[in-house]
Every structure is written in C-alpha cells, then in structure tokens.
Short mmCIF file of C-alpha atoms and ligand atoms in Angstrom, two decimals:
data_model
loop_
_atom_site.label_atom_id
_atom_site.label_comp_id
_atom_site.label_asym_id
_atom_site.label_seq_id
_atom_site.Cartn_x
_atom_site.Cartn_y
_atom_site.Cartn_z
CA UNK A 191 10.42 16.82 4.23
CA UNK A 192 11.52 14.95 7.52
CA UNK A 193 12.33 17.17 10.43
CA UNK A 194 15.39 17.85 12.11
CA UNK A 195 17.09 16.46 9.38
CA UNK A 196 19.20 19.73 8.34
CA UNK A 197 19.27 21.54 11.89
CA UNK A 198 17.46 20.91 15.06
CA UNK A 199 13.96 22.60 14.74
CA UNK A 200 11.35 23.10 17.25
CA UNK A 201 7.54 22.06 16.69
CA UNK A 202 4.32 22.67 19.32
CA UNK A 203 1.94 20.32 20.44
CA UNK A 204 -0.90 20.86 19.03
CA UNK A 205 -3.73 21.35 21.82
CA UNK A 206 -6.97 23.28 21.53
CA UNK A 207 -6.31 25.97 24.31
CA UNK A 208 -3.72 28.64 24.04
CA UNK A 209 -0.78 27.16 25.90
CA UNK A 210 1.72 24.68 23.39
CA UNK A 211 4.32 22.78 25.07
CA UNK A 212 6.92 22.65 22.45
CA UNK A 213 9.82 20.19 21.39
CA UNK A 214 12.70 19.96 19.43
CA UNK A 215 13.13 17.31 16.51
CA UNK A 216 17.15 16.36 15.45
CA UNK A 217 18.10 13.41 13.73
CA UNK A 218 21.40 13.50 15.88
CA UNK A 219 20.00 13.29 19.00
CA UNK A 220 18.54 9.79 19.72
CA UNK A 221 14.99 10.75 21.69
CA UNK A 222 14.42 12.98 19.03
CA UNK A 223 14.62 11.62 15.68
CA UNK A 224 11.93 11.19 13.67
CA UNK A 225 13.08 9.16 10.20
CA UNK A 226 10.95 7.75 7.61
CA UNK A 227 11.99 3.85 9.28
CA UNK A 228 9.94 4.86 12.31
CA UNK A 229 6.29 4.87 10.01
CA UNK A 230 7.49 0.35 9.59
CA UNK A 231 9.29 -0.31 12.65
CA UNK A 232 8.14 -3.07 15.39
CA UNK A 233 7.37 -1.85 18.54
CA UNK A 234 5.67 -1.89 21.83
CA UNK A 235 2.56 -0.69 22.48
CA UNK A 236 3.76 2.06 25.41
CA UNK A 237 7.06 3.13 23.59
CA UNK A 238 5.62 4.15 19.94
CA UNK A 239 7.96 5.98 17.52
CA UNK A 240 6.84 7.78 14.54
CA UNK A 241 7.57 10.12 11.53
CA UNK A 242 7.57 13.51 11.36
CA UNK A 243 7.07 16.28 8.81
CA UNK A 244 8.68 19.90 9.30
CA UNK A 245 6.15 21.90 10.01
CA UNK A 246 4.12 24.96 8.07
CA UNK A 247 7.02 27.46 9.65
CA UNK A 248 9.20 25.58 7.07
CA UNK A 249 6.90 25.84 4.65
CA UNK A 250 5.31 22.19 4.39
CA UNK A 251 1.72 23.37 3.44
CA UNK A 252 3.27 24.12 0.31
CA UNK A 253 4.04 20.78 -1.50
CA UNK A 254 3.07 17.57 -1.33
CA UNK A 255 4.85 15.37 0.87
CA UNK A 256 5.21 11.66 -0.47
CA UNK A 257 5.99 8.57 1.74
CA UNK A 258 6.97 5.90 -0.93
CA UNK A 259 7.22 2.29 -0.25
CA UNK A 260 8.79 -0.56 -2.70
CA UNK A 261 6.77 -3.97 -2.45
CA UNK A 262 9.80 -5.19 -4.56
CA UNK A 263 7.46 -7.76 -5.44
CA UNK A 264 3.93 -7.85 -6.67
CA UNK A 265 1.91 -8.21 -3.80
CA UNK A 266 -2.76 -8.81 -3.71
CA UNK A 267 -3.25 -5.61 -0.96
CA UNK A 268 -6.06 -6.35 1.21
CA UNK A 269 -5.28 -2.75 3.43
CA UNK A 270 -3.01 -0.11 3.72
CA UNK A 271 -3.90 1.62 7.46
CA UNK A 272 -1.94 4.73 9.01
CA UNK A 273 -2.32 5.47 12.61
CA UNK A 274 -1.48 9.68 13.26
CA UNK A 275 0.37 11.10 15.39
CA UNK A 276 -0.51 14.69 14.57
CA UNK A 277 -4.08 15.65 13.05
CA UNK A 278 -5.38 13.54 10.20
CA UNK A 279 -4.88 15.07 6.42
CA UNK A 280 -7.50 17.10 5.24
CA UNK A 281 -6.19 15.79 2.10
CA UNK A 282 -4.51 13.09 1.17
CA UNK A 283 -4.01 10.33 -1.68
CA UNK A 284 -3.14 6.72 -1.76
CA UNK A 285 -2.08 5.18 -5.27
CA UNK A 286 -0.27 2.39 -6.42
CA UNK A 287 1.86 0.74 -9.30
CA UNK A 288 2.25 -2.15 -10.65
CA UNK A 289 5.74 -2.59 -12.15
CA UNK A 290 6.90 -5.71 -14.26
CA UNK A 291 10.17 -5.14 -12.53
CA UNK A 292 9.25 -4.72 -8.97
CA UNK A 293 12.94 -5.82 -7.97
CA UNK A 294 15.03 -2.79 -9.17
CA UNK A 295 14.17 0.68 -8.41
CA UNK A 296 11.83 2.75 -9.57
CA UNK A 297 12.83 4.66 -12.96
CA UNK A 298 9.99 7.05 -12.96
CA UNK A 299 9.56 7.65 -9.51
CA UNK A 300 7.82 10.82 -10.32
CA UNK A 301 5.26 9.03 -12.89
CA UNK A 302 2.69 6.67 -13.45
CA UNK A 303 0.86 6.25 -10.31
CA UNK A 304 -2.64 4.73 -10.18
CA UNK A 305 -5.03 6.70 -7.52
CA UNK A 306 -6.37 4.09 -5.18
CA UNK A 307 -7.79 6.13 -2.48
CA UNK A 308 -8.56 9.51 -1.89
CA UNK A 309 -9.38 11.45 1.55
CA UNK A 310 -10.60 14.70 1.75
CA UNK A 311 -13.46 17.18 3.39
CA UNK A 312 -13.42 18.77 0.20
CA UNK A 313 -13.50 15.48 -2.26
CA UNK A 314 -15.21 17.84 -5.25
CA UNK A 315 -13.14 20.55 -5.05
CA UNK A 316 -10.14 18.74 -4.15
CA UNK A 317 -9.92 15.57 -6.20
CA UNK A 318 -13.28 16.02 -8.48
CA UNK A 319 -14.84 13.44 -6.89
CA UNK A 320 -17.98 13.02 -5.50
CA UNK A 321 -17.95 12.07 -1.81
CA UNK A 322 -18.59 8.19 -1.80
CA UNK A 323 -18.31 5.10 0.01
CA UNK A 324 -18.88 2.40 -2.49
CA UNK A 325 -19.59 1.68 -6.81
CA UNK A 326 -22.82 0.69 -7.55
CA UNK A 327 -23.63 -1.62 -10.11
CA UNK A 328 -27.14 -0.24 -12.20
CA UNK A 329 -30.20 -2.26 -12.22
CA UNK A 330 -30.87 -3.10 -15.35
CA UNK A 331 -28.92 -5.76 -16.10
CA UNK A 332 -27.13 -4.90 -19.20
CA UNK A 333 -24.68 -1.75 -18.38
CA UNK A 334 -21.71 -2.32 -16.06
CA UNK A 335 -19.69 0.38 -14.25
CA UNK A 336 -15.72 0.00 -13.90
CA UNK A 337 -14.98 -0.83 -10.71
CA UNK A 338 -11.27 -0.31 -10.63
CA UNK A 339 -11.38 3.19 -9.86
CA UNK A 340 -10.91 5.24 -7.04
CA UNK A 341 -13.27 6.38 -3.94
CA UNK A 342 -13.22 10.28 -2.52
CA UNK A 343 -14.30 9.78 1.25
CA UNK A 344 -14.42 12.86 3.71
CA UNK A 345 -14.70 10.10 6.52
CA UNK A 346 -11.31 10.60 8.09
CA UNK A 347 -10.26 14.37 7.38
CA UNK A 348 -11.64 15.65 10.85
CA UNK A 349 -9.32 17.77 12.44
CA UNK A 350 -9.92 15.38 15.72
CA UNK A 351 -8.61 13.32 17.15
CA UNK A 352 -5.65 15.58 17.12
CA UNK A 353 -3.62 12.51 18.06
CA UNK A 354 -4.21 8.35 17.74
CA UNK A 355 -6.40 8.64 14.43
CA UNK A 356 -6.09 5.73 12.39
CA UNK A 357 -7.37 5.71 8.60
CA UNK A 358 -7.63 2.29 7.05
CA UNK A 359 -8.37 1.20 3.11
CA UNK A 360 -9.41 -1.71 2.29
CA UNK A 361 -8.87 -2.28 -1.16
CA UNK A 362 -11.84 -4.42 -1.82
CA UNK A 363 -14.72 -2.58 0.35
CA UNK A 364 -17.50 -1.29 -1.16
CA UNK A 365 -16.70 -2.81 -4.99
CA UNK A 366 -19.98 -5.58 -5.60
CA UNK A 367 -17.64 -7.81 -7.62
CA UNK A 368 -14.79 -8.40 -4.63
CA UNK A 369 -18.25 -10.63 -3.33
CA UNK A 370 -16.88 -12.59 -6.56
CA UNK A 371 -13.08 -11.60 -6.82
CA UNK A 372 -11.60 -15.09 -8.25
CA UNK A 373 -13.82 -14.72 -11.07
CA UNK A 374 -12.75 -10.70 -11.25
CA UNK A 375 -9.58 -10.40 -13.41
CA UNK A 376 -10.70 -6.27 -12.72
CA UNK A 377 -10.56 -6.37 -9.36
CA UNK A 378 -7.24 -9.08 -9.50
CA UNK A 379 -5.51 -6.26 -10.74
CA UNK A 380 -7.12 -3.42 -9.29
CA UNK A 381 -5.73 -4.79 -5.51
CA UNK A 382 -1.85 -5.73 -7.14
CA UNK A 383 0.42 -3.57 -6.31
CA UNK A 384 4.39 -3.36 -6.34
CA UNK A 385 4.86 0.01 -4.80
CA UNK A 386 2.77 2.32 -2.77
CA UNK A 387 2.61 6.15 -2.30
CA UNK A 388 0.89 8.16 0.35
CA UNK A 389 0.39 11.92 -0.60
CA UNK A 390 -0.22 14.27 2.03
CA UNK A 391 -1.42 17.67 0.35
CA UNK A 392 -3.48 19.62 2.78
CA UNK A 393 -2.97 19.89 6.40
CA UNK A 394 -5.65 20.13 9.08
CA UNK A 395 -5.81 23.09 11.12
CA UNK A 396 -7.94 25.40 13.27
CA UNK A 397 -7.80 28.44 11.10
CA UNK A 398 -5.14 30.16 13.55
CA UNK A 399 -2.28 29.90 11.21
CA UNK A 400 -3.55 32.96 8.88
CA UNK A 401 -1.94 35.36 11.68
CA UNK A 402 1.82 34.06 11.12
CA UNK A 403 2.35 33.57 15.16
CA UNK A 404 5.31 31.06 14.79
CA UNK A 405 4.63 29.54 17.70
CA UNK A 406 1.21 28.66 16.10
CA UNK A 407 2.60 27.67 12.77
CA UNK A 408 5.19 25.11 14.25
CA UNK A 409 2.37 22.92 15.33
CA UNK A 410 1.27 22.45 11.91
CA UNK A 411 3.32 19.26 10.51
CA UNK A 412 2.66 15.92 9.12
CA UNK A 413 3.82 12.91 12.09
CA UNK A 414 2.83 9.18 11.62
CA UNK A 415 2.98 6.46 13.80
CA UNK A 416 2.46 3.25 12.03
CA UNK A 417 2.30 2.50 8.10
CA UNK A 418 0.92 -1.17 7.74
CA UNK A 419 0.05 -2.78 4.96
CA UNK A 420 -1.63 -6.34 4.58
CA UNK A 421 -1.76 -8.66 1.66
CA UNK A 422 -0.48 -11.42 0.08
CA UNK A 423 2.14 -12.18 -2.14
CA UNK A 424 0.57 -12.33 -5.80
CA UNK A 425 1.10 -16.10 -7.45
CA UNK A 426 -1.58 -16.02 -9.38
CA UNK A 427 -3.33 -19.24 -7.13
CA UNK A 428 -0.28 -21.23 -8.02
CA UNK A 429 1.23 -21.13 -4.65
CA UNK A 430 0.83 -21.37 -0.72
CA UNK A 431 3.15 -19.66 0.70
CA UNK A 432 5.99 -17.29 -0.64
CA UNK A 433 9.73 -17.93 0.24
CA UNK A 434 12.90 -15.87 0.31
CA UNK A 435 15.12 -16.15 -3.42
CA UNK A 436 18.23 -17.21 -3.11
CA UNK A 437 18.46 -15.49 -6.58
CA UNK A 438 21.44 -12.39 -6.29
CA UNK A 439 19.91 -10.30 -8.76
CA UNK A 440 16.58 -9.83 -6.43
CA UNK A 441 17.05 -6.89 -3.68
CA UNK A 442 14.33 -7.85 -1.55
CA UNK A 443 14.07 -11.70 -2.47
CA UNK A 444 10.55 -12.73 -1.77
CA UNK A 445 9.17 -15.21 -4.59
CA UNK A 446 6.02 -17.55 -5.33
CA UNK A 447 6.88 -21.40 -4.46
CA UNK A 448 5.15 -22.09 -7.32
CA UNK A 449 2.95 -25.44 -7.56
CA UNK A 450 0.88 -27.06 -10.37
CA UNK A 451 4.04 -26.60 -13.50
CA UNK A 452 4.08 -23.42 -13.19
CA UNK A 453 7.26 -20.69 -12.92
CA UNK A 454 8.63 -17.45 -12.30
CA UNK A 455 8.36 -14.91 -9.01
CA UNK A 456 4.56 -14.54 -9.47
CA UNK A 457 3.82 -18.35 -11.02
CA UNK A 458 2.83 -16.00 -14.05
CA UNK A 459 3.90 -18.52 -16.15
CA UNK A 460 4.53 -22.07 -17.12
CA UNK A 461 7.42 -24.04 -16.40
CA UNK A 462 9.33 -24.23 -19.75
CA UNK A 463 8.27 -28.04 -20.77
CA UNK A 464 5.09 -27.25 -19.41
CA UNK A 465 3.18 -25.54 -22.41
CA UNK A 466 0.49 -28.61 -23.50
CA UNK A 467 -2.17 -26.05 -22.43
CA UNK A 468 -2.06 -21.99 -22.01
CA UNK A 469 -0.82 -20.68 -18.76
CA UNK A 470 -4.25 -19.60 -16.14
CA UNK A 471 -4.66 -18.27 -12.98
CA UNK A 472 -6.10 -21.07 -10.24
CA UNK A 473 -9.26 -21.01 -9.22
CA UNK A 474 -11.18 -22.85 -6.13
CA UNK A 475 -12.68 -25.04 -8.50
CA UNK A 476 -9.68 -25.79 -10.91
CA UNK A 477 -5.96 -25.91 -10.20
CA UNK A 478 -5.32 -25.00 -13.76
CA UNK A 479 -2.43 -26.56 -14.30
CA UNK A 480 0.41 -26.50 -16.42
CA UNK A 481 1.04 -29.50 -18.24
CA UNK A 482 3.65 -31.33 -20.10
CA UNK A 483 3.19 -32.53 -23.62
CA UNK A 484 3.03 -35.82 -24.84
CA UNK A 485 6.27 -37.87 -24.66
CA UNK A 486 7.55 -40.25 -27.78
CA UNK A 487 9.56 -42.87 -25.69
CA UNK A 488 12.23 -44.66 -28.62
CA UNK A 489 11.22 -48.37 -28.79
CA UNK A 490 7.93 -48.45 -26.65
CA UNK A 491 6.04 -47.52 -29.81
CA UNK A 492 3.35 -45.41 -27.36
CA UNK A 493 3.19 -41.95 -26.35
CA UNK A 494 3.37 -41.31 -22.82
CA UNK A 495 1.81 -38.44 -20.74
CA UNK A 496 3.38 -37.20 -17.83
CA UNK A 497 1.68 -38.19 -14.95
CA UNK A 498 0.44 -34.24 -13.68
CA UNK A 499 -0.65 -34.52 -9.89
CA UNK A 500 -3.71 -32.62 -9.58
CA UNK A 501 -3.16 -30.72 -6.43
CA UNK A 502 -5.42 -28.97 -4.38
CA UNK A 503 -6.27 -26.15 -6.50
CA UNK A 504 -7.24 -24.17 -3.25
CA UNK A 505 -3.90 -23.20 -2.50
CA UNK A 506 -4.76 -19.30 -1.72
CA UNK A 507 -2.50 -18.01 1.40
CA UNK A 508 -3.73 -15.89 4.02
CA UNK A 509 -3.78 -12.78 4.28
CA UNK A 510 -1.45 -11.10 6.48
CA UNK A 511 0.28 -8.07 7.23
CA UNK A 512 3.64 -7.77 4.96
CA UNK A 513 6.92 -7.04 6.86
CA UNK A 514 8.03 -3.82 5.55
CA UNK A 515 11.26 -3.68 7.75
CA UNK A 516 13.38 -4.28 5.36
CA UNK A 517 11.69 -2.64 2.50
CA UNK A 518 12.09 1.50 4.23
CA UNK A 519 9.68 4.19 3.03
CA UNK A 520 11.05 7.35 1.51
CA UNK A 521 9.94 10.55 2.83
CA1 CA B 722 6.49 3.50 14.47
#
C-alpha cells in the first residue's frame, strides 16, 4: 500500500482551511519516493524522510495496512515509538511474535500475532476493550490478574497534530510486576519479541471525505516518519553484550556472547558438557550457572570439579535503540 509505487499519484496536504497544496509521490523520481526503508533510515533532524500510504482516493480506508519488521533475533522490547507525518490512526494495533526461528522468514506471515498495543478513540467498539492505561492487581491478596495482555488507549488517536505526532509504547508501563520483572517469567516473555507488526485500520479525518471531492480524499493517507524500536538482545542474563555471527546460516547475524557455560543465540541453554545442574535464567542475585560434572582423572584416584568462575551475575545490557537498517520493514 506504498504510494507511487505503480504510477505517479498525487496526494494534498492536509490543512484545516479549504486551500490543499498538493504533491505528487513516484518511486522513480528521487524527491519523491516514499518506500517502506524511509520509516528505519538515519537522518538529520532538518532533512526527514518518511513513508507513505496511497491515499483513501485509492481506496486505503479499506484494508488494513501492515508495516512488518523481522527482529531476526529474539530481542527484550523496552518501546516501539512512531513519529507521523500525516494525522495519527484513529485505529491502530501493535503485536508481536515470538518465533523459535527468528533467523529465516516468516512462514505464516498472515498468522499468529500476539496484540501488544492497541490505539483507538473507539477502544470498545473497535478492539472490545475498555479504554485503559494500566492492570491492576486486586486487593485482597489471593487473586492475581494476567498481566501479559494488551492495553486499549484513546490517548493518541486525535486527529491533531495533523503533522509531528509521535505515539510511544512502552512495553512495561503500567503492568505492577515490571516493578519486579527479573522475578516475572510473565512479563520476560510478554516484552520478547522476534518480529513486530503495526496495523493501521482506521484513518483520522475531519468528516469531509463523505462528499467524494477527490481533492479532499487524496489527503487522506497513512505517512510515517520514524519507526524506532528499543530493547535489548534477549540472553536470558547470560550475556553483556550481543555480537555479530559469523555463522552463514543466520541472515541478520546478531547472537548472545554467552557467559557463565551457557550456549546458543539466546544463552537458552547449556553448553553441551555443562549439564551438572538444569539450565536458568540469571538473576542480580545469582549468575546461575552452568556447570560441568564431576571429572574421574585415570590414576589420581579423586574426582575433580571444574573450577566454574562465578562471574558477575549482573551482566544485564542496556537498553538501547536496535538498528533496524538492515533489518527493512514491509509495507
Ligand atoms: Ca525516516
């Protein structure tokens, strides 16, 4: 649903007086392309590029328009934040996935998508959610809510700013245990995430378009400036830092350094010597480690355990925002 992509189309600025200034959007022409690449790409402050949607002329009010991105790795997602270029959504989704095989593509591209986040000034009729901000936990004591579910908010769906908007969600706000989150193996998984989608379903407008002026209807479209998402690289507590695999069957490449015995892209397991006690995520107060078994050496007579360096179980990274350069969204 990317403009210009077929055929050079024109869209309208959309002001609140009568007069448009109008533009044309071509993916031949350099000054006026508008790809999916531009929602990731680096760039100055005073020369921002950004994705665009055709507009309602073409008919985008009609589907849902889906702006996939592969992690290809598992990733902890602090925020996902979008800064518009046109109007905000009055409805949109955010979900998720977390695939065991984050490195090859999708399979089911079309299925099994966890709702994260939902935005809407209609949140009941929409989504069937009540408008809300946060879970809270009951009183008493005794009963426990889930709290790896999604939020409705009608926060961000105003029609202005009709240009600049940003909408940020944070995956951990307003969920009591995140106060607690190494101790949450809920909330652990609730914020891992491989690939993310953002669904745009409902358009903001003024309520002009219901006279079919064309003019009116090509300033109706979808445009985004910036698609960010922070995080860290999920290893489970068992690493620092992540580094890029060497390994030729990865397409992206980014993997755990794992620490403390343990293996694999995510440290989700132990090294294969390294089973003396089950595999568990680190915590701030215990590394957790991995740890060889006992060792018969021939003619010492004595069993011998493998020295295992306790190291500083408070190896969590910091969060940052993720380079999604090389990993393009699909529009
Ligand atoms: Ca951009």
């Amino acid at each position: 649903m990317t403009c210009g992509l077929r055929s050079r189309t024109e869209y309208c600025i959309q002001t609140h007086g009568i007069y448009r200034e109008c533009d044309y959007c071509s993916d031949t022409e350099v000054d006026r392309r508008h790809p999916p690449n531009y929602l990731t790409d680096i760039h100055e402050d005073f020369n921002q590029t950004w994705w665009q949607s055709v507009t309602m002329l073409e008919d985008v009010h009609t589907v849902n328009v889906n702006l996939t991105v592969n992690l290809g790795k598992s990733y902890e997602i602090t925020y996902v934040r979008l800064k518009f270029h046109s109007p905000r959504p009055a409805s949109f989704a955010v979900y998720k996935k977390n695939r065991p095989n984050p490195a090859i593509p999708d399979e089911n591209p079309d299925s099994g998508w966890i709702p994260w986040q939902y935005y809407s000034d209609t949140c009941r009729d929409t989504y069937k959610m009540p408008d809300s901000t946060s879970i809270i936990q009951p009183r008493d004591g005794k009963t426990k809510v889930n709290e790896d579910r999604a939020l409705c908010t009608s926060t961000y769906s105003d029609m202005t700013p009709l240009t600049g908007g940003n909408v940020a969600f944070s995956t951990l706000e307003g969920r009591p245990s995140g106060y607690n989150f190494e101790y949450s193996p809920e909330l652990q998984e609730w914020v891992t995430a491989t690939d993310i989608r953002i669904s745009l379903q409902r358009l903001n407008t003024f309520g002009d378009e219901v006279f079919g002026d064309p003019k009116v209807l090509r300033s109706y479209y979808y445009a985004i400036t910036d698609y960010t998402v922070g995080g860290m690289c999920q290893c489970h507590g068992h690493a620092t830092h992540c580094v890029n695999s060497t390994d030729d069957n990865m397409v992206t490449g980014s993997v755990c350094l794992c620490q403390h015995g343990t293996d694999g892209p995510n440290c989700e397991t132990c090294l294969q010597d390294h089973w003396d006690v089950p595999w568990r995520s680190a915590t701030s107060q215990s590394a957790n480690e991995c740890k060889r078994k006992f060792q018969n050496f021939p003619g010492s007579g004595e069993s011998y355990l493998e020295a295992t360096e306790l190291k500083n179980a408070k190896g969590r990274q910091e969060h940052d925002k993720i380079d999604l350069t090389e990993n393009e969204p699909t529009a």
